[in-house]
Short mmCIF file of C-alpha atoms and ligand atoms in Angstrom, two decimals:
data_model
loop_
_atom_site.label_atom_id
_atom_site.label_comp_id
_atom_site.label_asym_id
_atom_site.label_seq_id
_atom_site.Cartn_x
_atom_site.Cartn_y
_atom_site.Cartn_z
CA UNK A 22 55.32 137.35 57.35
CA UNK A 23 52.01 136.56 58.94
CA UNK A 24 49.71 139.57 59.10
CA UNK A 25 49.76 141.79 62.16
CA UNK A 26 46.17 140.75 62.79
CA UNK A 27 47.25 137.08 62.98
CA UNK A 28 50.06 137.95 65.40
CA UNK A 29 47.63 139.88 67.57
CA UNK A 30 45.36 136.83 67.62
CA UNK A 31 48.28 134.76 68.90
CA UNK A 32 49.07 132.87 65.70
CA UNK A 33 52.44 131.25 66.10
CA UNK A 34 54.99 131.34 63.35
CA UNK A 35 55.18 127.55 63.68
CA UNK A 36 51.50 127.29 62.67
CA UNK A 37 52.12 129.03 59.37
CA UNK A 38 53.06 127.45 56.08
CA UNK A 39 56.88 127.31 55.93
CA UNK A 40 57.41 127.02 52.15
CA UNK A 41 54.80 129.72 51.55
CA UNK A 42 56.48 132.04 54.06
CA UNK A 43 59.87 131.45 52.55
CA UNK A 44 58.55 131.97 49.06
CA UNK A 45 57.23 135.40 50.07
CA UNK A 46 60.44 136.34 51.86
CA UNK A 47 62.75 135.30 49.03
CA UNK A 48 60.59 136.92 46.35
CA UNK A 49 60.54 140.16 48.34
CA UNK A 50 64.33 140.05 48.68
CA UNK A 51 64.78 139.19 45.01
CA UNK A 52 62.57 142.06 43.97
CA UNK A 53 64.64 144.45 46.11
CA UNK A 54 67.95 142.87 45.11
CA UNK A 55 68.95 145.83 42.93
CA UNK A 56 68.18 148.26 45.74
CA UNK A 57 69.96 146.18 48.42
CA UNK A 58 72.89 145.53 46.11
CA UNK A 59 73.35 149.23 45.41
CA UNK A 60 73.13 149.97 49.13
CA UNK A 61 75.85 147.39 49.73
CA UNK A 62 77.95 148.96 46.93
CA UNK A 63 77.94 145.96 44.60
CA UNK A 64 76.03 147.31 41.58
CA UNK A 65 72.82 145.47 42.19
CA UNK A 66 74.52 142.07 42.32
CA UNK A 67 73.67 140.97 45.82
CA UNK A 68 73.96 137.25 46.53
CA UNK A 69 71.05 136.08 48.67
CA UNK A 70 71.50 133.34 51.21
CA UNK A 71 68.83 131.77 53.37
CA UNK A 72 69.54 130.48 56.87
CA UNK A 73 66.88 128.19 58.30
CA UNK A 74 66.18 125.06 60.31
CA UNK A 75 65.23 121.73 58.69
CA UNK A 76 61.55 122.32 59.41
CA UNK A 77 58.93 123.30 61.99
CA UNK A 78 57.67 120.02 63.45
CA UNK A 79 59.62 117.58 61.26
CA UNK A 80 62.09 117.82 58.40
CA UNK A 81 60.68 119.70 55.41
CA UNK A 82 63.86 119.87 53.38
CA UNK A 83 62.43 117.98 50.43
CA UNK A 84 59.93 120.77 49.78
CA UNK A 85 62.00 123.71 50.96
CA UNK A 86 65.37 123.07 49.29
CA UNK A 87 64.04 122.64 45.70
CA UNK A 88 61.95 125.76 46.15
CA UNK A 89 64.93 127.82 47.39
CA UNK A 90 66.98 126.62 44.41
CA UNK A 91 64.20 127.60 42.04
CA UNK A 92 63.84 130.98 43.79
CA UNK A 93 67.46 131.72 42.88
CA UNK A 94 69.25 131.90 46.24
CA UNK A 95 73.03 131.53 46.10
CA UNK A 96 73.42 129.73 49.44
CA UNK A 97 71.33 127.78 51.92
CA UNK A 98 72.56 127.46 55.48
CA UNK A 99 70.75 124.75 57.41
CA UNK A 100 70.64 124.18 61.18
CA UNK A 101 69.93 120.47 61.58
CA UNK A 102 67.12 120.81 64.13
CA UNK A 103 63.41 121.54 63.79
CA UNK A 104 61.80 124.62 65.24
CA UNK A 105 60.08 122.39 67.83
CA UNK A 106 63.36 120.85 68.92
CA UNK A 107 64.74 124.24 70.02
CA UNK A 108 68.24 123.15 71.15
CA UNK A 109 67.35 119.67 72.43
CA UNK A 110 69.05 116.50 71.22
CA UNK A 111 71.61 116.62 68.44
CA UNK A 112 71.53 118.37 65.08
CA UNK A 113 70.50 115.90 62.38
CA UNK A 114 73.47 115.95 60.03
CA UNK A 115 71.82 113.14 57.99
CA UNK A 116 69.15 115.64 56.97
CA UNK A 117 71.81 118.25 56.21
CA UNK A 118 73.60 115.71 53.94
CA UNK A 119 70.29 114.94 52.26
CA UNK A 120 69.72 118.64 51.65
CA UNK A 121 73.17 118.87 50.08
CA UNK A 122 72.20 115.98 47.76
CA UNK A 123 69.15 118.00 46.67
CA UNK A 124 71.43 120.84 45.52
CA UNK A 125 73.61 118.53 43.37
CA UNK A 126 73.81 119.72 39.76
CA UNK A 127 73.12 123.33 40.75
CA UNK A 128 75.48 126.14 41.74
CA UNK A 129 73.67 126.59 45.09
CA UNK A 130 75.89 126.07 48.09
CA UNK A 131 74.64 124.17 51.12
CA UNK A 132 76.22 125.00 54.46
CA UNK A 133 75.57 122.99 57.64
CA UNK A 134 75.08 124.19 61.21
CA UNK A 135 74.72 122.51 64.55
CA UNK A 136 76.89 121.29 67.42
CA UNK A 137 80.27 121.96 65.76
CA UNK A 138 82.94 122.50 68.43
CA UNK A 139 86.17 123.03 66.45
CA UNK A 140 87.64 123.65 63.02
CA UNK A 141 88.96 120.09 63.04
CA UNK A 142 85.40 118.79 63.53
CA UNK A 143 84.12 121.19 60.87
CA UNK A 144 86.62 119.81 58.35
CA UNK A 145 85.67 116.26 59.29
CA UNK A 146 81.97 117.08 58.83
CA UNK A 147 82.62 118.69 55.44
CA UNK A 148 84.18 115.40 54.34
CA UNK A 149 81.57 113.19 56.03
CA UNK A 150 78.44 115.04 54.92
CA UNK A 151 79.65 116.63 51.69
CA UNK A 152 78.55 120.20 52.59
CA UNK A 153 80.15 123.30 51.08
CA UNK A 154 80.77 125.02 54.39
CA UNK A 155 80.06 125.00 58.11
CA UNK A 156 78.73 127.56 60.58
CA UNK A 157 79.88 127.73 64.18
CA UNK A 158 77.72 129.60 66.71
CA UNK A 159 77.68 128.59 70.39
CA UNK A 160 81.23 127.23 70.41
CA UNK A 161 82.43 130.75 69.59
CA UNK A 162 80.91 132.18 72.80
CA UNK A 163 83.91 133.46 74.80
CA UNK A 164 86.16 131.88 72.18
CA UNK A 165 86.40 134.05 69.08
CA UNK A 166 89.84 132.48 68.49
CA UNK A 167 88.15 129.22 67.50
CA UNK A 168 88.17 130.26 63.84
CA UNK A 169 91.97 130.51 63.90
CA UNK A 170 92.37 127.36 66.00
CA UNK A 171 94.34 129.54 68.38
CA UNK A 172 94.56 128.88 72.12
CA UNK A 173 94.83 132.28 73.86
CA UNK A 174 96.89 133.04 76.93
CA UNK A 175 95.15 134.19 80.12
CA UNK A 176 96.36 137.76 79.37
CA UNK A 177 94.72 137.65 75.93
CA UNK A 178 91.47 136.35 77.45
CA UNK A 179 91.45 139.20 79.98
CA UNK A 180 92.10 141.76 77.22
CA UNK A 181 89.28 140.30 75.19
CA UNK A 182 86.89 140.54 78.16
CA UNK A 183 87.80 144.19 78.69
CA UNK A 184 87.58 145.04 74.99
CA UNK A 185 84.23 143.28 74.65
CA UNK A 186 82.88 145.13 77.70
CA UNK A 187 84.20 148.49 76.42
CA UNK A 188 82.57 147.93 73.03
CA UNK A 189 79.29 146.99 74.69
CA UNK A 190 79.27 150.19 76.75
CA UNK A 191 80.28 152.23 73.71
CA UNK A 192 77.26 151.05 71.74
CA UNK A 193 74.89 150.81 74.67
CA UNK A 194 75.80 153.79 76.90
CA UNK A 195 72.28 153.50 78.35
CA UNK A 196 73.17 150.15 80.00
CA UNK A 197 75.70 148.82 82.49
CA UNK A 198 77.60 145.53 82.37
CA UNK A 199 74.85 143.33 83.82
CA UNK A 200 73.72 142.01 80.41
CA UNK A 201 77.40 141.29 79.63
CA UNK A 202 78.11 139.13 82.67
CA UNK A 203 77.44 135.79 80.96
CA UNK A 204 79.50 136.84 77.92
CA UNK A 205 82.41 137.91 80.12
CA UNK A 206 82.39 134.65 82.09
CA UNK A 207 82.34 132.62 78.88
CA UNK A 208 85.92 133.77 78.32
CA UNK A 209 86.84 131.61 81.37
CA UNK A 210 85.43 128.45 79.77
CA UNK A 211 87.83 125.57 80.24
CA UNK A 212 90.12 127.45 82.63
CA UNK A 213 90.79 125.22 85.59
CA UNK A 214 89.99 126.66 89.01
CA UNK A 215 88.09 129.66 87.56
CA UNK A 216 84.88 129.03 89.56
CA UNK A 217 85.62 131.75 92.15
CA UNK A 218 86.64 134.22 89.49
CA UNK A 219 83.44 133.51 87.55
CA UNK A 220 81.39 134.16 90.69
CA UNK A 221 83.05 137.56 91.00
CA UNK A 222 82.61 138.34 87.30
CA UNK A 223 78.90 137.58 87.67
CA UNK A 224 78.66 140.55 90.02
CA UNK A 225 80.31 143.28 87.91
CA UNK A 226 78.30 146.36 87.05
CA UNK A 227 80.83 148.93 85.87
CA UNK A 228 84.03 148.76 83.82
CA UNK A 229 85.95 149.66 86.99
CA UNK A 230 84.42 146.61 88.71
CA UNK A 231 85.65 144.46 85.83
CA UNK A 232 89.15 145.97 85.89
CA UNK A 233 89.31 145.37 89.67
CA UNK A 234 88.18 141.74 89.40
CA UNK A 235 90.70 141.02 86.65
CA UNK A 236 93.57 142.79 88.44
C1 FMN B 22 72.58 133.69 70.68
C2 FMN B 22 72.26 133.06 69.36
C3 FMN B 22 71.74 133.87 68.36
C4 FMN B 22 71.40 133.34 67.12
N1 FMN B 22 70.90 134.16 66.15
C5 FMN B 22 70.59 133.66 64.96
C6 FMN B 22 70.08 134.49 63.93
O1 FMN B 22 69.90 135.72 64.11
N2 FMN B 22 69.79 133.94 62.74
C7 FMN B 22 69.97 132.62 62.50
O2 FMN B 22 69.72 132.16 61.40
N3 FMN B 22 70.44 131.78 63.45
C8 FMN B 22 70.75 132.28 64.66
N4 FMN B 22 71.24 131.42 65.64
C9 FMN B 22 71.36 129.99 65.37
C10 FMN B 22 72.79 129.64 64.96
O3 FMN B 22 73.15 130.31 63.77
C11 FMN B 22 73.01 128.14 64.77
O4 FMN B 22 72.31 127.68 63.66
C12 FMN B 22 72.61 127.29 65.97
O5 FMN B 22 72.99 127.93 67.18
C13 FMN B 22 73.25 125.90 65.90
O6 FMN B 22 74.63 126.00 65.79
P1 FMN B 22 75.64 125.81 67.04
O7 FMN B 22 75.42 124.43 67.56
O8 FMN B 22 76.99 126.01 66.42
O9 FMN B 22 75.30 126.83 68.07
C14 FMN B 22 71.60 131.96 66.87
C15 FMN B 22 72.13 131.15 67.88
C16 FMN B 22 72.46 131.68 69.10
C17 FMN B 22 73.02 130.76 70.16
#
């Protein structure tokens, strides 16, 4: 949203005005809602949700949430860390709960994000912090079954690794499996005695290599 000139001059997104940036982004989306909605096949009725962090340097929810409500978004998804925090420390669910409070009396949904490891924990956090929904990101790495609370067998994990690798090569025929190594090894998370296997998986280049390692 900053001008190209500003980017060229090294202006960081974090130095820009967050509410002003959001205002511009939401207004642009709102003004193209009909177009986007028709593209998505829903007759111009496209719900707009905004996913953001609680602020740049410190929490800015008190200015941002009321603005987003006024701008007419249907859902706000909030990661409970600032931009500066990157992934350090813990997500501040107190701020997420406060943001939910700010949506009370409106139809805007407030979803929380940050450090959720299971559906059980997600349900507990919904009760504890009053949010309308929860997002899970990193805990789903190598564990897409998390959303069904299903514990896969080793055979199912192997099949998932192969399928994931095949899909990657299908969509990126210009690459080999090197960028996929970390994703493949994530499927071994929590498997006792898998250190040696993970070492071998971290060396695969082709699909044949992967098949051989998993054999
Ligand atoms: C690899 C990766 C990619 C992400 N991409 C996006 C993104 O495109 N848009 C976004 O709003 N958040 C993105 N996030 C942030 C997550 O949605 C989430 O808010 C954050 O990781 C905290 O949740 P977690 O503790 O469950 O990982 C990404 C996170 C990761 C780890």
